[in-house]
mmCIF file with all atom_site columns, C-alpha atoms and ligand atoms in Angstrom:
data_model
loop_
_atom_site.group_PDB
_atom_site.id
_atom_site.type_symbol
_atom_site.label_atom_id
_atom_site.label_alt_id
_atom_site.label_comp_id
_atom_site.label_asym_id
_atom_site.label_entity_id
_atom_site.label_seq_id
_atom_site.pdbx_PDB_ins_code
_atom_site.Cartn_x
_atom_site.Cartn_y
_atom_site.Cartn_z
_atom_site.occupancy
_atom_site.B_iso_or_equiv
_atom_site.pdbx_formal_charge
_atom_site.auth_seq_id
_atom_site.auth_comp_id
_atom_site.auth_asym_id
_atom_site.auth_atom_id
_atom_site.pdbx_PDB_model_num
ATOM   1   C  CA  . MET A 1 1   ? 0.003  0.009  0.001   1.00 0.00 ? 56  MET A CA  1
ATOM   2   C  CA  . VAL A 1 2   ? 1.386  3.411  -0.979  1.00 0.00 ? 57  VAL A CA  1
ATOM   3   C  CA  . SER A 1 3   ? 0.714  6.364  1.327   1.00 0.00 ? 58  SER A CA  1
ATOM   4   C  CA  . ARG A 1 4   ? -1.135 9.487  0.166   1.00 0.00 ? 59  ARG A CA  1
ATOM   5   C  CA  . ILE A 1 5   ? 1.955  11.621 0.498   1.00 0.00 ? 60  ILE A CA  1
ATOM   6   C  CA  . ARG A 1 6   ? 3.917  9.438  -1.886  1.00 0.00 ? 61  ARG A CA  1
ATOM   7   C  CA  . THR A 1 7   ? 1.074  9.374  -4.440  1.00 0.00 ? 62  THR A CA  1
ATOM   8   C  CA  . ARG A 1 8   ? 0.612  13.151 -4.478  1.00 0.00 ? 63  ARG A CA  1
ATOM   9   C  CA  . PHE A 1 9   ? 2.851  13.511 -7.531  1.00 0.00 ? 64  PHE A CA  1
ATOM   10  C  CA  . TRP A 1 10  ? 1.687  10.255 -9.172  1.00 0.00 ? 65  TRP A CA  1
ATOM   11  C  CA  . ASP A 1 11  ? 0.303  11.274 -12.606 1.00 0.00 ? 66  ASP A CA  1
ATOM   12  C  CA  . PRO A 1 12  ? 1.588  8.886  -15.329 1.00 0.00 ? 67  PRO A CA  1
ATOM   13  C  CA  . SER A 1 13  ? -0.996 10.220 -17.858 1.00 0.00 ? 68  SER A CA  1
ATOM   14  C  CA  . GLY A 1 14  ? -0.081 13.874 -17.260 1.00 0.00 ? 69  GLY A CA  1
ATOM   15  C  CA  . THR A 1 15  ? -3.701 14.969 -16.746 1.00 0.00 ? 70  THR A CA  1
ATOM   16  C  CA  . ARG A 1 16  ? -2.896 16.922 -13.594 1.00 0.00 ? 71  ARG A CA  1
ATOM   17  C  CA  . TYR A 1 17  ? 0.568  18.303 -14.274 1.00 0.00 ? 72  TYR A CA  1
ATOM   18  C  CA  . GLY A 1 18  ? 0.636  18.678 -18.090 1.00 0.00 ? 73  GLY A CA  1
ATOM   19  C  CA  . ILE A 1 19  ? 3.237  15.954 -18.692 1.00 0.00 ? 74  ILE A CA  1
ATOM   20  C  CA  . PRO A 1 20  ? 3.584  12.469 -17.157 1.00 0.00 ? 75  PRO A CA  1
ATOM   21  C  CA  . THR A 1 21  ? 4.691  12.993 -13.565 1.00 0.00 ? 76  THR A CA  1
ATOM   22  C  CA  . TYR A 1 22  ? 6.100  10.657 -10.982 1.00 0.00 ? 77  TYR A CA  1
ATOM   23  C  CA  . PRO A 1 23  ? 7.225  10.982 -7.347  1.00 0.00 ? 78  PRO A CA  1
ATOM   24  C  CA  . ARG A 1 24  ? 10.969 10.979 -7.238  1.00 0.00 ? 79  ARG A CA  1
ATOM   25  C  CA  . HIS A 1 25  ? 11.212 7.445  -5.826  1.00 0.00 ? 80  HIS A CA  1
ATOM   26  C  CA  . LEU A 1 26  ? 8.697  5.848  -8.178  1.00 0.00 ? 81  LEU A CA  1
ATOM   27  C  CA  . VAL A 1 27  ? 10.192 6.772  -11.598 1.00 0.00 ? 82  VAL A CA  1
ATOM   28  C  CA  . PRO A 1 28  ? 9.961  3.961  -14.164 1.00 0.00 ? 83  PRO A CA  1
ATOM   29  C  CA  . PRO A 1 29  ? 13.411 2.599  -15.147 1.00 0.00 ? 84  PRO A CA  1
ATOM   30  C  CA  . HIS A 1 30  ? 13.233 3.761  -18.790 1.00 0.00 ? 85  HIS A CA  1
ATOM   31  C  CA  . LEU A 1 31  ? 12.934 7.432  -17.758 1.00 0.00 ? 86  LEU A CA  1
ATOM   32  C  CA  . LEU A 1 32  ? 16.292 9.016  -16.964 1.00 0.00 ? 87  LEU A CA  1
ATOM   33  C  CA  . THR A 1 33  ? 17.475 12.431 -15.883 1.00 0.00 ? 88  THR A CA  1
ATOM   34  C  CA  . LEU A 1 34  ? 19.917 14.410 -18.038 1.00 0.00 ? 89  LEU A CA  1
ATOM   35  C  CA  . HIS A 1 35  ? 22.685 13.337 -15.649 1.00 0.00 ? 90  HIS A CA  1
ATOM   36  C  CA  . GLN A 1 36  ? 21.783 9.636  -16.000 1.00 0.00 ? 91  GLN A CA  1
ATOM   37  C  CA  . LEU A 1 37  ? 21.598 9.957  -19.794 1.00 0.00 ? 92  LEU A CA  1
ATOM   38  C  CA  . ALA A 1 38  ? 24.978 11.672 -19.937 1.00 0.00 ? 93  ALA A CA  1
ATOM   39  C  CA  . ALA A 1 39  ? 26.468 8.955  -17.770 1.00 0.00 ? 94  ALA A CA  1
ATOM   40  C  CA  . GLN A 1 40  ? 25.549 6.530  -20.535 1.00 0.00 ? 95  GLN A CA  1
ATOM   41  C  CA  . GLY A 1 41  ? 26.962 8.802  -23.282 1.00 0.00 ? 96  GLY A CA  1
ATOM   42  C  CA  . LEU A 1 42  ? 23.470 9.826  -24.377 1.00 0.00 ? 97  LEU A CA  1
ATOM   43  C  CA  . ARG A 1 43  ? 21.485 13.019 -24.829 1.00 0.00 ? 98  ARG A CA  1
ATOM   44  C  CA  . PRO A 1 44  ? 17.708 13.669 -25.110 1.00 0.00 ? 99  PRO A CA  1
ATOM   45  C  CA  . GLY A 1 45  ? 16.084 13.183 -28.488 1.00 0.00 ? 100 GLY A CA  1
ATOM   46  C  CA  . PRO A 1 46  ? 14.275 16.018 -30.302 1.00 0.00 ? 101 PRO A CA  1
ATOM   47  C  CA  . GLN A 1 47  ? 11.073 15.131 -28.358 1.00 0.00 ? 102 GLN A CA  1
ATOM   48  C  CA  . GLY A 1 48  ? 12.547 16.802 -25.260 1.00 0.00 ? 103 GLY A CA  1
ATOM   49  C  CA  . ALA A 1 49  ? 11.416 15.789 -21.806 1.00 0.00 ? 104 ALA A CA  1
ATOM   50  C  CA  . GLN A 1 50  ? 8.788  13.075 -21.763 1.00 0.00 ? 105 GLN A CA  1
ATOM   51  C  CA  . ALA A 1 51  ? 8.096  13.250 -18.082 1.00 0.00 ? 106 ALA A CA  1
ATOM   52  C  CA  . GLN A 1 52  ? 9.134  14.812 -14.788 1.00 0.00 ? 107 GLN A CA  1
ATOM   53  C  CA  . ALA A 1 53  ? 9.715  13.838 -11.216 1.00 0.00 ? 108 ALA A CA  1
ATOM   54  C  CA  . LEU A 1 54  ? 8.345  16.095 -8.489  1.00 0.00 ? 109 LEU A CA  1
ATOM   55  C  CA  . TRP A 1 55  ? 9.073  16.188 -4.756  1.00 0.00 ? 110 TRP A CA  1
ATOM   56  C  CA  . ARG A 1 56  ? 8.788  18.509 -1.799  1.00 0.00 ? 111 ARG A CA  1
ATOM   57  C  CA  . GLY A 1 57  ? 11.951 20.402 -1.059  1.00 0.00 ? 112 GLY A CA  1
ATOM   58  C  CA  . ARG A 1 58  ? 13.320 19.864 2.464   1.00 0.00 ? 113 ARG A CA  1
ATOM   59  C  CA  . ARG A 1 59  ? 15.343 23.036 2.740   1.00 0.00 ? 114 ARG A CA  1
ATOM   60  C  CA  . PRO A 1 60  ? 14.635 25.482 5.580   1.00 0.00 ? 115 PRO A CA  1
ATOM   61  C  CA  . GLY A 1 61  ? 12.190 28.249 4.736   1.00 0.00 ? 116 GLY A CA  1
ATOM   62  C  CA  . PRO A 1 62  ? 8.864  28.027 2.882   1.00 0.00 ? 117 PRO A CA  1
ATOM   63  C  CA  . PRO A 1 63  ? 8.423  24.575 1.269   1.00 0.00 ? 118 PRO A CA  1
ATOM   64  C  CA  . ARG A 1 64  ? 8.737  24.541 -2.507  1.00 0.00 ? 119 ARG A CA  1
ATOM   65  C  CA  . VAL A 1 65  ? 8.008  21.835 -5.046  1.00 0.00 ? 120 VAL A CA  1
ATOM   66  C  CA  . ARG A 1 66  ? 11.242 20.574 -6.633  1.00 0.00 ? 121 ARG A CA  1
ATOM   67  C  CA  . ALA A 1 67  ? 11.352 19.075 -10.111 1.00 0.00 ? 122 ALA A CA  1
ATOM   68  C  CA  . ILE A 1 68  ? 13.607 17.284 -12.497 1.00 0.00 ? 123 ILE A CA  1
ATOM   69  C  CA  . SER A 1 69  ? 12.959 16.493 -16.165 1.00 0.00 ? 124 SER A CA  1
ATOM   70  C  CA  . LEU A 1 70  ? 12.949 12.870 -17.325 1.00 0.00 ? 125 LEU A CA  1
ATOM   71  C  CA  . TYR A 1 71  ? 13.835 11.588 -20.767 1.00 0.00 ? 126 TYR A CA  1
ATOM   72  C  CA  . ASP A 1 72  ? 12.785 8.287  -22.349 1.00 0.00 ? 127 ASP A CA  1
ATOM   73  C  CA  . VAL A 1 73  ? 16.002 6.374  -22.918 1.00 0.00 ? 128 VAL A CA  1
ATOM   74  C  CA  . ARG A 1 74  ? 14.441 4.822  -26.044 1.00 0.00 ? 129 ARG A CA  1
ATOM   75  C  CA  . PHE A 1 75  ? 14.416 8.227  -27.777 1.00 0.00 ? 130 PHE A CA  1
ATOM   76  C  CA  . ALA A 1 76  ? 17.912 9.202  -26.603 1.00 0.00 ? 131 ALA A CA  1
ATOM   77  C  CA  . LEU A 1 77  ? 20.686 10.006 -29.096 1.00 0.00 ? 132 LEU A CA  1
ATOM   78  C  CA  . PRO A 1 78  ? 24.468 9.879  -28.857 1.00 0.00 ? 133 PRO A CA  1
ATOM   79  C  CA  . LYS A 1 79  ? 25.893 12.730 -26.830 1.00 0.00 ? 134 LYS A CA  1
ATOM   80  C  CA  . ARG A 1 80  ? 26.903 15.988 -28.455 1.00 0.00 ? 135 ARG A CA  1
ATOM   81  C  CA  . THR A 1 81  ? 27.646 19.389 -26.974 1.00 0.00 ? 136 THR A CA  1
ATOM   82  C  CA  . PRO A 1 82  ? 24.751 21.784 -27.746 1.00 0.00 ? 137 PRO A CA  1
ATOM   83  C  CA  . SER A 1 83  ? 25.387 25.508 -28.306 1.00 0.00 ? 138 SER A CA  1
ATOM   84  C  CA  . PRO A 1 84  ? 24.463 27.677 -25.291 1.00 0.00 ? 139 PRO A CA  1
ATOM   85  C  CA  . ARG A 1 85  ? 21.535 29.204 -27.227 1.00 0.00 ? 140 ARG A CA  1
ATOM   86  C  CA  . ARG A 1 86  ? 20.053 25.791 -28.022 1.00 0.00 ? 141 ARG A CA  1
ATOM   87  C  CA  . ARG A 1 87  ? 20.448 24.738 -24.446 1.00 0.00 ? 142 ARG A CA  1
ATOM   88  C  CA  . THR A 1 88  ? 18.423 27.775 -23.321 1.00 0.00 ? 143 THR A CA  1
ATOM   89  C  CA  . ASP A 1 89  ? 15.701 27.094 -25.875 1.00 0.00 ? 144 ASP A CA  1
ATOM   90  C  CA  . ILE A 1 90  ? 15.274 23.537 -24.672 1.00 0.00 ? 145 ILE A CA  1
ATOM   91  C  CA  . PHE A 1 91  ? 15.096 24.214 -20.950 1.00 0.00 ? 146 PHE A CA  1
ATOM   92  C  CA  . LYS A 1 92  ? 13.334 27.588 -20.579 1.00 0.00 ? 147 LYS A CA  1
ATOM   93  C  CA  . THR A 1 93  ? 10.099 26.709 -22.403 1.00 0.00 ? 148 THR A CA  1
ATOM   94  C  CA  . SER A 1 94  ? 7.107  27.544 -20.193 1.00 0.00 ? 149 SER A CA  1
ATOM   95  C  CA  . ARG A 1 95  ? 8.926  26.949 -16.943 1.00 0.00 ? 150 ARG A CA  1
ATOM   96  C  CA  . THR A 1 96  ? 9.032  30.495 -15.681 1.00 0.00 ? 151 THR A CA  1
ATOM   97  C  CA  . CYS A 1 97  ? 5.975  31.227 -13.506 1.00 0.00 ? 152 CYS A CA  1
ATOM   98  C  CA  . PRO A 1 98  ? 4.203  34.464 -14.601 1.00 0.00 ? 153 PRO A CA  1
ATOM   99  C  CA  . GLU A 1 99  ? 3.154  35.017 -10.964 1.00 0.00 ? 154 GLU A CA  1
ATOM   100 C  CA  . CYS A 1 100 ? 6.438  34.705 -8.980  1.00 0.00 ? 155 CYS A CA  1
ATOM   101 C  CA  . LEU A 1 101 ? 8.719  35.007 -12.037 1.00 0.00 ? 156 LEU A CA  1
ATOM   102 C  CA  . ILE A 1 102 ? 10.807 32.026 -10.839 1.00 0.00 ? 157 ILE A CA  1
ATOM   103 C  CA  . ASP A 1 103 ? 12.102 29.422 -13.293 1.00 0.00 ? 158 ASP A CA  1
ATOM   104 C  CA  . VAL A 1 104 ? 10.630 26.550 -11.331 1.00 0.00 ? 159 VAL A CA  1
ATOM   105 C  CA  . GLY A 1 105 ? 12.359 23.839 -13.345 1.00 0.00 ? 160 GLY A CA  1
ATOM   106 C  CA  . TYR A 1 106 ? 9.235  21.982 -14.392 1.00 0.00 ? 161 TYR A CA  1
ATOM   107 C  CA  . VAL A 1 107 ? 6.621  22.560 -17.092 1.00 0.00 ? 162 VAL A CA  1
ATOM   108 C  CA  . LEU A 1 108 ? 3.888  24.762 -15.743 1.00 0.00 ? 163 LEU A CA  1
ATOM   109 C  CA  . PRO A 1 109 ? 0.579  22.818 -15.668 1.00 0.00 ? 164 PRO A CA  1
ATOM   110 C  CA  . ARG A 1 110 ? -1.516 24.230 -18.490 1.00 0.00 ? 165 ARG A CA  1
ATOM   111 C  CA  . HIS A 1 111 ? -4.756 24.331 -16.472 1.00 0.00 ? 166 HIS A CA  1
ATOM   112 C  CA  . LEU A 1 112 ? -3.060 26.371 -13.693 1.00 0.00 ? 167 LEU A CA  1
ATOM   113 C  CA  . GLY A 1 113 ? -0.931 28.713 -15.758 1.00 0.00 ? 168 GLY A CA  1
ATOM   114 C  CA  . VAL A 1 114 ? 1.270  29.319 -12.682 1.00 0.00 ? 169 VAL A CA  1
ATOM   115 C  CA  . CYS A 1 115 ? 3.675  27.219 -10.628 1.00 0.00 ? 170 CYS A CA  1
ATOM   116 C  CA  . LEU A 1 116 ? 2.373  24.688 -8.100  1.00 0.00 ? 171 LEU A CA  1
ATOM   117 C  CA  . ASP A 1 117 ? 3.443  26.894 -5.185  1.00 0.00 ? 172 ASP A CA  1
ATOM   118 C  CA  . CYS A 1 118 ? 1.491  29.921 -6.451  1.00 0.00 ? 173 CYS A CA  1
ATOM   119 C  CA  . ALA A 1 119 ? -1.492 27.702 -7.260  1.00 0.00 ? 174 ALA A CA  1
ATOM   120 C  CA  . GLU A 1 120 ? -1.456 26.365 -3.673  1.00 0.00 ? 175 GLU A CA  1
ATOM   121 C  CA  . GLU A 1 121 ? -1.172 29.859 -2.226  1.00 0.00 ? 176 GLU A CA  1
ATOM   122 C  CA  . ALA A 1 122 ? -4.106 31.038 -4.361  1.00 0.00 ? 177 ALA A CA  1
ATOM   123 C  CA  . ALA A 1 123 ? -6.188 28.058 -3.186  1.00 0.00 ? 178 ALA A CA  1
ATOM   124 C  CA  . ALA A 1 124 ? -5.361 28.600 0.500   1.00 0.00 ? 179 ALA A CA  1
HETATM 125 ZN ZN1 . LIG B 2 .   ? 4.859  30.884 -9.007  1.00 0.00 ? 248 LIG B ZN1 1
#
């Protein structure tokens, strides 16, 4: 049995968060972070991130949702060094919250239009 806290970020179909989303400890084995891809001499394919892992940050101060992009290893390509401009294009798309202006590191859920922290504050 999985607890409610661990299933909060469980959204394999992406209906809640815009793209398939998993809690950090329940990521399927074919989805890798950039770091894990690079360790295998691979880079993401043109599809970009297929999914993300979310978790609650444990740093002192107001709690924030932390995120990391996940890439399907089956679409990965051999590693190559992208130009700085291309790197920016890939990673900045719709990740900056219009409310708090923070690049939150995950794709903003389309139905919210803001980051998860701003959405929670608005709901409270
Ligand atoms: Zn925000």
